[in-house]
Coordinates of C-alpha atoms and ligand atoms in Angstrom, one line a residue:
M1420 CA 28.9 106.1 122.9
F1421 CA 25.3 106.1 124.1
K1422 CA 24.6 106.1 127.8
K1423 CA 21.1 104.7 127.7
V1424 CA 19.3 102.9 124.9
L1425 CA 15.5 102.2 124.7
I1426 CA 14.6 99.0 122.9
A1427 CA 11.4 99.6 121.0
N1428 CA 10.6 95.9 120.6
R1429 CA 9.7 92.7 122.4
G1430 CA 10.5 89.0 122.5
E1431 CA 13.8 87.4 121.7
I1432 CA 15.2 90.4 119.8
A1433 CA 14.6 92.7 122.7
V1434 CA 16.5 90.3 124.9
R1435 CA 19.2 90.0 122.3
I1436 CA 19.7 93.7 122.1
I1437 CA 19.6 94.2 125.9
R1438 CA 22.4 91.6 126.4
T1439 CA 24.8 93.4 124.1
C1440 CA 24.0 96.8 125.6
K1441 CA 24.9 95.4 129.0
E1442 CA 28.2 94.2 127.7
L1443 CA 28.9 97.6 126.2
G1444 CA 28.1 99.3 129.6
I1445 CA 24.9 101.0 128.1
K1446 CA 21.9 101.3 130.4
T1447 CA 18.7 99.8 128.9
V1448 CA 15.0 100.8 128.9
A1449 CA 12.5 98.1 127.9
V1450 CA 9.0 99.1 126.7
Y1451 CA 6.2 96.6 127.0
S1452 CA 2.5 96.1 126.4
T1453 CA 0.1 95.0 129.0
A1454 CA 0.3 91.5 127.5
D1455 CA 4.0 91.4 128.0
R1456 CA 4.3 92.3 131.7
D1457 CA 6.0 89.0 132.4
S1458 CA 8.2 88.9 129.4
L1459 CA 12.0 88.3 129.8
H1460 CA 13.0 91.6 128.2
V1461 CA 11.1 93.5 130.9
Y1462 CA 13.0 91.6 133.6
L1463 CA 16.4 92.0 132.0
A1464 CA 16.3 95.7 131.3
D1465 CA 17.5 98.3 133.8
E1466 CA 14.1 100.1 133.5
A1467 CA 10.8 99.1 132.0
I1468 CA 7.9 101.2 130.9
C1469 CA 4.4 100.0 130.0
I1470 CA 3.4 101.8 126.7
G1471 CA -0.1 100.4 126.1
G1472 CA -2.5 97.6 125.4
P1473 CA -1.8 94.2 123.8
Q1474 CA -2.6 95.2 120.2
P1475 CA 0.6 96.3 118.4
Q1476 CA -1.1 99.6 117.4
E1477 CA -1.6 100.4 121.0
S1478 CA 2.0 99.7 122.1
Y1479 CA 4.9 98.6 119.9
L1480 CA 3.6 100.8 117.1
N1481 CA 2.5 103.6 119.4
I1482 CA 5.0 106.3 118.5
P1483 CA 4.0 109.0 121.0
A1484 CA 4.1 106.4 123.8
I1485 CA 7.5 105.2 122.8
I1486 CA 9.0 108.7 122.4
S1487 CA 7.5 109.7 125.8
A1488 CA 9.1 106.6 127.4
A1489 CA 12.5 107.6 125.9
E1490 CA 12.1 111.2 127.2
V1491 CA 10.9 110.2 130.7
T1492 CA 13.9 107.9 131.1
G1493 CA 16.4 110.1 129.4
A1494 CA 17.4 107.5 126.7
D1495 CA 19.7 109.0 124.1
A1496 CA 19.0 106.3 121.4
I1497 CA 16.3 103.9 120.3
H1498 CA 17.0 100.5 118.9
P1499 CA 14.0 99.4 116.8
G1500 CA 14.9 95.7 116.4
Y1501 CA 13.1 94.1 113.5
G1502 CA 9.4 94.3 112.5
F1503 CA 7.2 96.9 114.2
L1504 CA 8.8 100.4 113.7
S1505 CA 12.1 99.3 112.4
E1506 CA 11.5 100.3 108.8
N1507 CA 9.2 103.3 109.5
P1508 CA 10.9 106.5 108.1
G1509 CA 8.3 108.6 110.0
F1510 CA 9.4 107.1 113.3
A1511 CA 13.1 107.7 112.6
E1512 CA 12.2 111.3 111.6
I1513 CA 10.4 111.9 115.0
C1514 CA 13.3 110.3 116.9
N1515 CA 15.8 112.6 115.2
A1516 CA 13.5 115.6 115.8
C1517 CA 13.4 114.8 119.5
G1518 CA 17.2 114.5 119.7
I1519 CA 17.1 110.8 120.1
K1520 CA 19.3 108.8 117.8
F1521 CA 17.4 106.2 115.8
I1522 CA 19.7 103.2 115.5
G1523 CA 19.4 102.7 111.7
P1524 CA 19.9 104.7 108.5
I1525 CA 18.4 108.2 108.0
P1526 CA 14.7 108.5 107.1
Q1527 CA 15.4 109.3 103.4
T1528 CA 17.3 106.1 103.0
M1529 CA 14.6 104.0 104.6
L1530 CA 12.0 105.7 102.4
L1531 CA 14.2 105.1 99.2
M1532 CA 14.8 101.4 99.9
G1533 CA 11.2 100.9 101.2
D1534 CA 10.2 101.5 97.6
K1535 CA 11.3 98.4 95.8
A1536 CA 11.0 100.0 92.3
K1537 CA 13.3 102.8 93.4
A1538 CA 15.7 100.4 95.0
R1539 CA 16.0 98.6 91.7
E1540 CA 17.0 101.9 90.1
V1541 CA 19.6 102.4 92.7
A1542 CA 21.1 98.9 92.0
K1543 CA 21.0 99.5 88.3
K1544 CA 22.8 102.8 88.5
A1545 CA 25.4 101.2 90.8
G1546 CA 26.1 98.6 88.1
V1547 CA 24.5 95.8 90.1
P1548 CA 22.4 93.3 88.1
V1549 CA 18.7 93.4 88.6
V1550 CA 16.0 91.0 87.2
P1551 CA 14.9 92.2 83.7
G1552 CA 11.9 94.3 84.4
S1553 CA 10.4 97.8 84.7
G1554 CA 9.9 100.8 86.9
I1555 CA 6.4 101.6 88.3
V1556 CA 3.8 100.9 85.6
K1557 CA 1.2 103.7 85.3
N1558 CA -1.7 101.6 84.1
V1559 CA -2.8 98.2 82.9
Q1560 CA -2.0 99.0 79.3
E1561 CA 1.6 99.9 80.2
A1562 CA 1.9 96.8 82.3
L1563 CA 0.8 94.6 79.4
K1564 CA 3.3 96.3 77.1
V1565 CA 6.2 95.8 79.6
A1566 CA 5.2 92.1 80.2
E1567 CA 5.2 91.5 76.4
R1568 CA 8.6 93.1 76.1
I1569 CA 10.3 91.1 78.8
G1570 CA 8.4 87.9 78.0
Y1571 CA 6.2 85.7 80.1
P1572 CA 6.3 84.4 82.8
V1573 CA 6.4 87.7 84.7
L1574 CA 5.8 88.7 88.3
V1575 CA 3.9 91.8 89.3
K1576 CA 5.2 93.1 92.5
A1577 CA 3.9 95.9 94.8
A1578 CA 6.5 98.7 95.1
H1579 CA 5.8 98.9 98.8
G1580 CA 5.3 95.2 99.4
G1581 CA 8.4 93.2 99.9
G1582 CA 8.8 89.8 101.4
G1583 CA 6.5 88.4 98.8
R1584 CA 3.4 90.3 99.9
G1585 CA 1.3 91.6 97.0
M1586 CA 3.1 89.4 94.3
R1587 CA 1.3 88.0 91.3
L1588 CA 2.7 85.4 88.9
I1589 CA 1.5 85.7 85.3
E1590 CA 2.4 82.7 83.1
D1591 CA -0.3 83.0 80.5
P1592 CA -0.7 86.3 78.5
D1593 CA -4.5 85.6 78.1
R1594 CA -4.9 86.0 81.9
A1595 CA -2.5 88.9 82.2
E1596 CA -5.0 91.8 82.2
S1597 CA -7.2 90.5 85.0
L1598 CA -4.2 89.5 87.2
I1599 CA -2.7 92.9 86.8
V1600 CA -5.9 94.6 87.7
T1601 CA -6.2 92.5 90.9
A1602 CA -2.5 93.0 91.8
M1603 CA -3.0 96.8 91.5
A1604 CA -6.1 96.8 93.6
E1605 CA -4.5 94.6 96.2
A1606 CA -1.4 96.8 96.4
E1607 CA -3.7 99.9 96.7
A1608 CA -5.6 98.3 99.6
A1609 CA -2.7 96.8 101.4
F1610 CA 0.1 99.4 101.0
G1611 CA -1.5 102.6 99.9
G1612 CA -0.5 104.1 96.6
G1613 CA -0.9 100.9 94.8
E1614 CA 2.2 101.2 92.6
V1615 CA 3.4 98.0 91.0
Y1616 CA 6.3 97.1 88.9
I1617 CA 7.1 94.0 86.8
E1618 CA 9.9 91.5 86.7
K1619 CA 10.8 88.5 84.7
F1620 CA 10.0 85.5 86.7
I1621 CA 13.1 83.5 87.7
R1622 CA 12.3 79.8 88.1
N1623 CA 13.5 78.1 91.2
P1624 CA 15.9 80.7 92.4
R1625 CA 17.8 80.7 95.7
H1626 CA 17.3 83.5 98.1
I1627 CA 20.8 84.6 99.3
E1628 CA 21.5 87.8 101.2
I1629 CA 24.6 89.7 102.1
Q1630 CA 25.0 91.2 105.6
L1631 CA 26.8 94.5 105.8
I1632 CA 27.5 97.4 108.2
A1633 CA 28.3 100.8 107.0
D1634 CA 29.7 103.5 109.3
G1635 CA 28.5 106.4 107.2
K1636 CA 32.0 107.6 106.8
G1637 CA 32.7 105.7 103.6
N1638 CA 33.5 102.3 105.1
V1639 CA 31.3 99.3 104.3
S1640 CA 32.1 96.0 106.1
T1641 CA 30.6 92.8 104.8
F1642 CA 30.0 89.6 106.7
G1643 CA 29.4 87.0 104.0
E1644 CA 26.0 85.6 102.9
R1645 CA 23.1 83.8 104.4
E1646 CA 21.1 81.1 102.6
C1647 CA 17.4 81.8 103.2
S1648 CA 15.8 79.7 100.5
L1649 CA 13.9 77.4 102.9
Q1650 CA 10.7 79.3 103.3
R1651 CA 7.0 78.5 103.6
R1652 CA 4.5 81.1 102.4
H1653 CA 7.4 83.7 102.4
Q1654 CA 8.2 82.9 106.0
K1655 CA 11.8 81.7 106.6
V1656 CA 11.9 78.4 108.4
L1657 CA 15.7 77.8 108.7
E1658 CA 18.7 79.8 107.6
E1659 CA 22.4 78.9 107.1
A1660 CA 25.7 80.6 106.7
P1661 CA 27.5 80.2 104.5
S1662 CA 25.2 79.0 101.6
P1663 CA 26.0 75.5 100.5
F1664 CA 25.6 76.9 96.9
V1665 CA 28.0 79.8 97.1
D1666 CA 31.7 79.4 96.4
E1667 CA 34.4 82.0 97.2
E1668 CA 34.2 83.6 93.8
L1669 CA 30.4 84.1 93.9
R1670 CA 30.7 85.3 97.5
N1671 CA 33.2 88.0 96.4
R1672 CA 30.9 89.1 93.6
L1673 CA 27.8 89.2 95.8
S1674 CA 29.7 91.1 98.5
E1675 CA 31.1 93.6 96.0
A1676 CA 27.6 94.2 94.6
A1677 CA 26.2 94.8 98.1
V1678 CA 29.0 97.3 98.8
R1679 CA 28.3 99.2 95.6
I1680 CA 24.7 99.6 96.6
A1681 CA 25.6 100.7 100.1
E1682 CA 28.1 103.2 98.7
A1683 CA 25.7 104.5 96.1
I1684 CA 23.2 105.6 98.8
N1685 CA 25.8 106.6 101.4
Y1686 CA 24.3 104.0 103.7
E1687 CA 24.8 104.0 107.4
G1688 CA 24.0 101.2 109.8
A1689 CA 23.3 97.4 109.5
G1690 CA 21.7 96.3 106.3
T1691 CA 21.0 93.3 104.2
V1692 CA 21.1 93.1 100.5
E1693 CA 18.9 90.3 99.1
F1694 CA 19.6 88.5 95.8
L1695 CA 18.0 85.9 93.8
V1696 CA 20.5 83.4 92.4
D1697 CA 19.6 81.1 89.6
E1698 CA 20.9 77.6 88.7
E1699 CA 23.7 79.1 86.6
K1700 CA 24.8 81.2 89.5
N1701 CA 23.6 84.4 87.9
F1702 CA 22.5 86.8 90.6
Y1703 CA 20.0 89.6 90.7
F1704 CA 19.4 92.3 93.3
I1705 CA 15.8 92.2 94.6
E1706 CA 15.6 94.3 97.8
M1707 CA 17.6 95.8 100.7
N1708 CA 16.5 95.6 104.3
T1709 CA 17.5 98.6 106.4
R1710 CA 17.5 96.8 109.8
I1711 CA 18.9 94.0 111.7
Q1712 CA 17.3 90.7 110.7
V1713 CA 15.9 87.7 112.6
E1714 CA 18.6 85.4 111.1
H1715 CA 21.6 87.6 112.0
P1716 CA 23.0 85.1 114.5
V1717 CA 24.1 82.6 111.8
T1718 CA 26.4 85.3 110.5
E1719 CA 27.6 86.1 114.0
A1720 CA 28.4 82.4 114.4
V1721 CA 30.7 82.1 111.3
T1722 CA 32.3 85.6 111.6
G1723 CA 32.7 85.8 115.4
K1724 CA 31.3 89.4 115.3
D1725 CA 28.5 90.8 117.5
L1726 CA 26.5 92.5 114.8
I1727 CA 24.3 94.4 117.3
A1728 CA 27.4 95.8 119.0
L1729 CA 28.7 96.9 115.6
Q1730 CA 25.3 98.4 114.6
I1731 CA 25.2 100.4 117.8
A1732 CA 28.8 101.5 117.4
A1733 CA 28.1 102.7 113.8
A1734 CA 25.1 104.6 115.1
A1735 CA 27.2 106.2 117.8
G1736 CA 29.6 107.5 115.1
E1737 CA 32.5 105.1 115.4
V1738 CA 34.6 104.0 112.5
I1739 CA 33.9 100.4 111.4
D1740 CA 36.3 99.2 108.8
L1741 CA 36.5 95.4 108.8
G1742 CA 36.5 94.9 105.0
Q1743 CA 35.2 91.6 103.9
C1744 CA 35.1 89.4 107.0
S1745 CA 36.5 85.8 106.8
L1746 CA 34.1 83.0 107.6
Q1747 CA 34.8 80.0 109.7
G1748 CA 32.7 76.8 109.7
H1749 CA 29.0 76.5 109.2
A1750 CA 26.0 77.7 111.1
V1751 CA 22.3 76.8 111.0
E1752 CA 19.4 78.6 112.7
F1753 CA 16.2 76.8 113.5
R1754 CA 13.2 79.1 114.0
I1755 CA 11.2 77.6 116.8
N1756 CA 7.6 78.8 116.4
C1757 CA 4.6 78.0 118.5
E1758 CA 2.7 76.3 115.7
D1759 CA 1.3 72.9 114.9
Y1760 CA 3.2 71.9 111.7
R1761 CA 0.8 69.0 111.2
K1762 CA -2.2 71.4 111.0
D1763 CA -0.9 73.8 108.3
F1764 CA 1.4 75.5 110.8
R1765 CA -1.5 77.0 112.7
P1766 CA -0.4 79.1 115.6
V1767 CA -0.8 77.4 119.0
P1768 CA 0.4 79.7 121.8
G1769 CA -0.1 78.7 125.4
R1770 CA 1.6 78.2 128.7
V1771 CA 5.1 76.7 129.0
E1772 CA 4.8 74.2 131.8
K1773 CA 8.2 72.5 131.4
L1774 CA 11.3 73.8 129.7
L1775 CA 14.7 72.3 129.2
L1776 CA 16.8 74.4 126.8
P1777 CA 19.7 72.6 125.1
G1778 CA 23.3 73.7 125.5
G1779 CA 26.9 72.5 124.9
F1780 CA 29.6 73.3 122.4
G1781 CA 28.6 75.2 119.3
V1782 CA 25.1 75.9 120.6
R1783 CA 23.2 79.2 121.1
V1784 CA 19.6 79.8 122.1
D1785 CA 18.0 83.2 121.7
T1786 CA 14.6 83.3 123.5
H1787 CA 12.4 85.2 125.8
I1788 CA 10.5 82.2 127.1
Y1789 CA 11.0 80.4 130.4
E1790 CA 9.2 77.8 132.5
G1791 CA 5.9 79.3 133.6
Y1792 CA 5.7 81.8 130.8
T1793 CA 2.5 82.1 128.7
V1794 CA 3.0 83.0 125.1
P1795 CA 0.6 85.9 124.3
V1796 CA -1.8 85.5 121.3
Y1797 CA -1.2 89.0 120.0
Y1798 CA 2.3 88.7 118.4
D1799 CA 4.1 86.5 115.9
S1800 CA 4.7 82.9 116.7
L1801 CA 8.6 83.0 117.0
I1802 CA 9.4 81.9 120.5
A1803 CA 13.1 80.9 120.2
K1804 CA 16.0 80.6 117.8
L1805 CA 18.3 77.7 118.0
I1806 CA 21.7 78.3 116.4
V1807 CA 24.2 75.6 115.9
W1808 CA 27.8 75.9 114.6
G1809 CA 30.0 73.1 113.2
E1810 CA 33.3 73.1 111.3
T1811 CA 31.4 71.7 108.4
R1812 CA 27.7 71.7 107.3
E1813 CA 27.5 68.0 108.1
E1814 CA 28.8 68.6 111.6
A1815 CA 26.3 71.5 112.1
I1816 CA 23.5 69.2 111.0
R1817 CA 24.6 66.4 113.4
R1818 CA 24.8 69.0 116.2
G1819 CA 21.3 70.3 115.2
K1820 CA 19.9 66.8 115.6
R1821 CA 21.5 66.4 119.1
V1822 CA 20.3 69.9 120.2
L1823 CA 16.7 69.6 118.9
S1824 CA 16.3 66.2 120.6
E1825 CA 17.6 67.7 123.8
F1826 CA 15.0 70.5 123.7
V1827 CA 12.1 69.7 126.1
I1828 CA 9.1 72.1 126.0
E1829 CA 5.8 71.0 127.4
G1830 CA 2.5 72.8 128.1
T1831 CA -0.5 73.9 126.3
L1832 CA 1.5 75.3 123.3
K1833 CA 2.9 73.4 120.3
T1834 CA 6.2 74.0 118.7
T1835 CA 8.1 73.4 115.5
V1836 CA 10.9 71.4 117.2
P1837 CA 9.6 68.0 115.9
F1838 CA 9.3 69.5 112.4
H1839 CA 12.9 70.6 112.4
L1840 CA 14.1 67.1 113.5
K1841 CA 12.3 65.7 110.5
L1842 CA 13.7 68.3 108.2
L1843 CA 17.2 67.4 109.2
E1844 CA 16.5 63.7 108.3
N1845 CA 15.4 64.8 104.8
E1846 CA 18.0 63.7 102.1
Q1847 CA 17.3 66.6 99.8
F1848 CA 18.0 69.0 102.6
Q1849 CA 21.1 67.1 103.6
R1850 CA 22.4 67.4 100.1
G1851 CA 21.8 71.2 100.2
E1852 CA 19.4 71.1 97.3
I1853 CA 17.3 73.9 98.6
D1854 CA 15.8 76.4 96.2
T1855 CA 12.9 78.6 97.1
R1856 CA 10.3 75.9 96.1
A1857 CA 12.0 72.8 97.5
L1858 CA 10.3 73.1 100.9
E1859 CA 6.7 73.5 99.9
T1860 CA 6.7 71.3 96.8
K1861 CA 8.9 68.3 97.9
I1862 CA 10.3 68.4 101.5
L1863 CA 7.1 69.4 103.4
P1864 CA 4.9 66.8 101.7
S1865 CA 7.4 64.0 102.5
I1866 CA 7.6 65.2 106.1
I1867 CA 3.9 65.5 106.7
N1868 CA 3.4 62.0 105.3
S1869 CA 6.1 60.4 107.5
Ligands
LIG3020 C1 11.0 86.7 92.6 C2 11.0 85.3 92.3 C3 11.2 85.0 91.0 N1 11.5 85.9 90.1 N2 11.3 87.6 91.7 C4 9.5 86.4 97.1 C5 9.9 87.2 98.2 C6 10.4 88.5 97.7 N3 11.5 89.0 98.5 C7 10.9 88.1 96.3 N4 10.3 86.8 96.0 C8 10.5 86.2 94.9 N5 10.8 87.1 93.9 C9 11.5 87.2 90.5 N6 11.7 88.1 89.5 C10 10.7 84.4 93.3 C11 10.4 84.9 94.6 C12 10.0 83.9 95.6 C13 10.8 83.6 96.6 C14 12.0 84.3 96.9 C15 12.7 84.0 98.0 C16 12.3 83.0 98.9 C17 11.2 82.3 98.6 C18 10.4 82.6 97.5 C19 9.3 81.8 97.3 C20 8.5 82.1 96.2 C21 8.9 83.1 95.3

């Protein structure tokens, strides 16, 4: 097992990782930017090193500074968390070259799954259904031919996009050419390379993902699914486990498909396989994330497993052979962002003048904020995750209402707590009728008008 882990991240996920390291008897090194001197992860770690200025490029993306911090402190592994360098194969490569274990898969695997068109090929070869579509299209003419073949509507996706970035919907063949041209230009500008591929557009799908951990020795453990359909502009708002839409049979099929993909690439580490699921319960692989995700706690709540502990154990070379974990009860995660939901979810960071965090049975709060803390303007607006567990979805929702109404946060910032309280009152949400369009087209308008 590792003796000392450097956490190359900030905020709630850095706190989350430090906590598990402490329980495992692993020393921790925090790194922080000058804007994060007073952050909780700095206080909780055994050692803390300032790695640069407030801009992510100067600090949390500053590879030489992070590697130096690991060398100076004698860390034998680096946990990248999510975001920042967590899916950067070059960073993983440098860690390995410096004799520091990157807690995640090998660089080649990150490179492979970072290319969504290549990931599709992996899934296809592994016998996992993918959305009808193409590989990388070389030019506009080929794109038009492919679109014609699969039939409109189609989506043009950037091979190096992911998470909905650089996507274009084409419903009308007459407008296809100009949309493909802009999609290619946009992909070129945003992701370098500019490769795009094409998929049949699935109407009103659900976004359901399978959590897995592979030990790199041939064992792939699965932890059930998460329902992540409630999104706004491709940002998840709330996640659940299990999905209200998934029965045991579908769960088994999704889990087996995820395992086939992990086995096909000799995967090692924590990973998430994302699927679109249509109204008829047909499922299609879309992407694999090669890191721990924001919403992992709902899976922990229904499996009773510490996914960070298992991820670290896998990286340290231990055998992890849990098969398909059984699920108990229902969990919901509310993402608390410092945003004004009444003003188009505009970020409103600021100082926390008063804070009363909820607690009690079936409640978990993952956060780096505290009374007197000022949320810096430089990073994303997630300031806390509230996770509730109940024996049933109804109980989890009732507990969510209690917990959100207990949450007191005052100061110069705004949060999405009141938004979540309204969401829980929404009948469509209560019935579990949540495809990927439900929030933006139906639920949000009714909340904003109430
Ligand atoms: C799709 C799709 C429909 N058909 N692919 C958006 C994020 C990225 N991971 C994939 N996304 C989608 N891909 C096909 N072929 C619809 C979406 C999509 C979506 C997916 C998950 C959650 C919210 C979404 C909102 C709009 C579109």
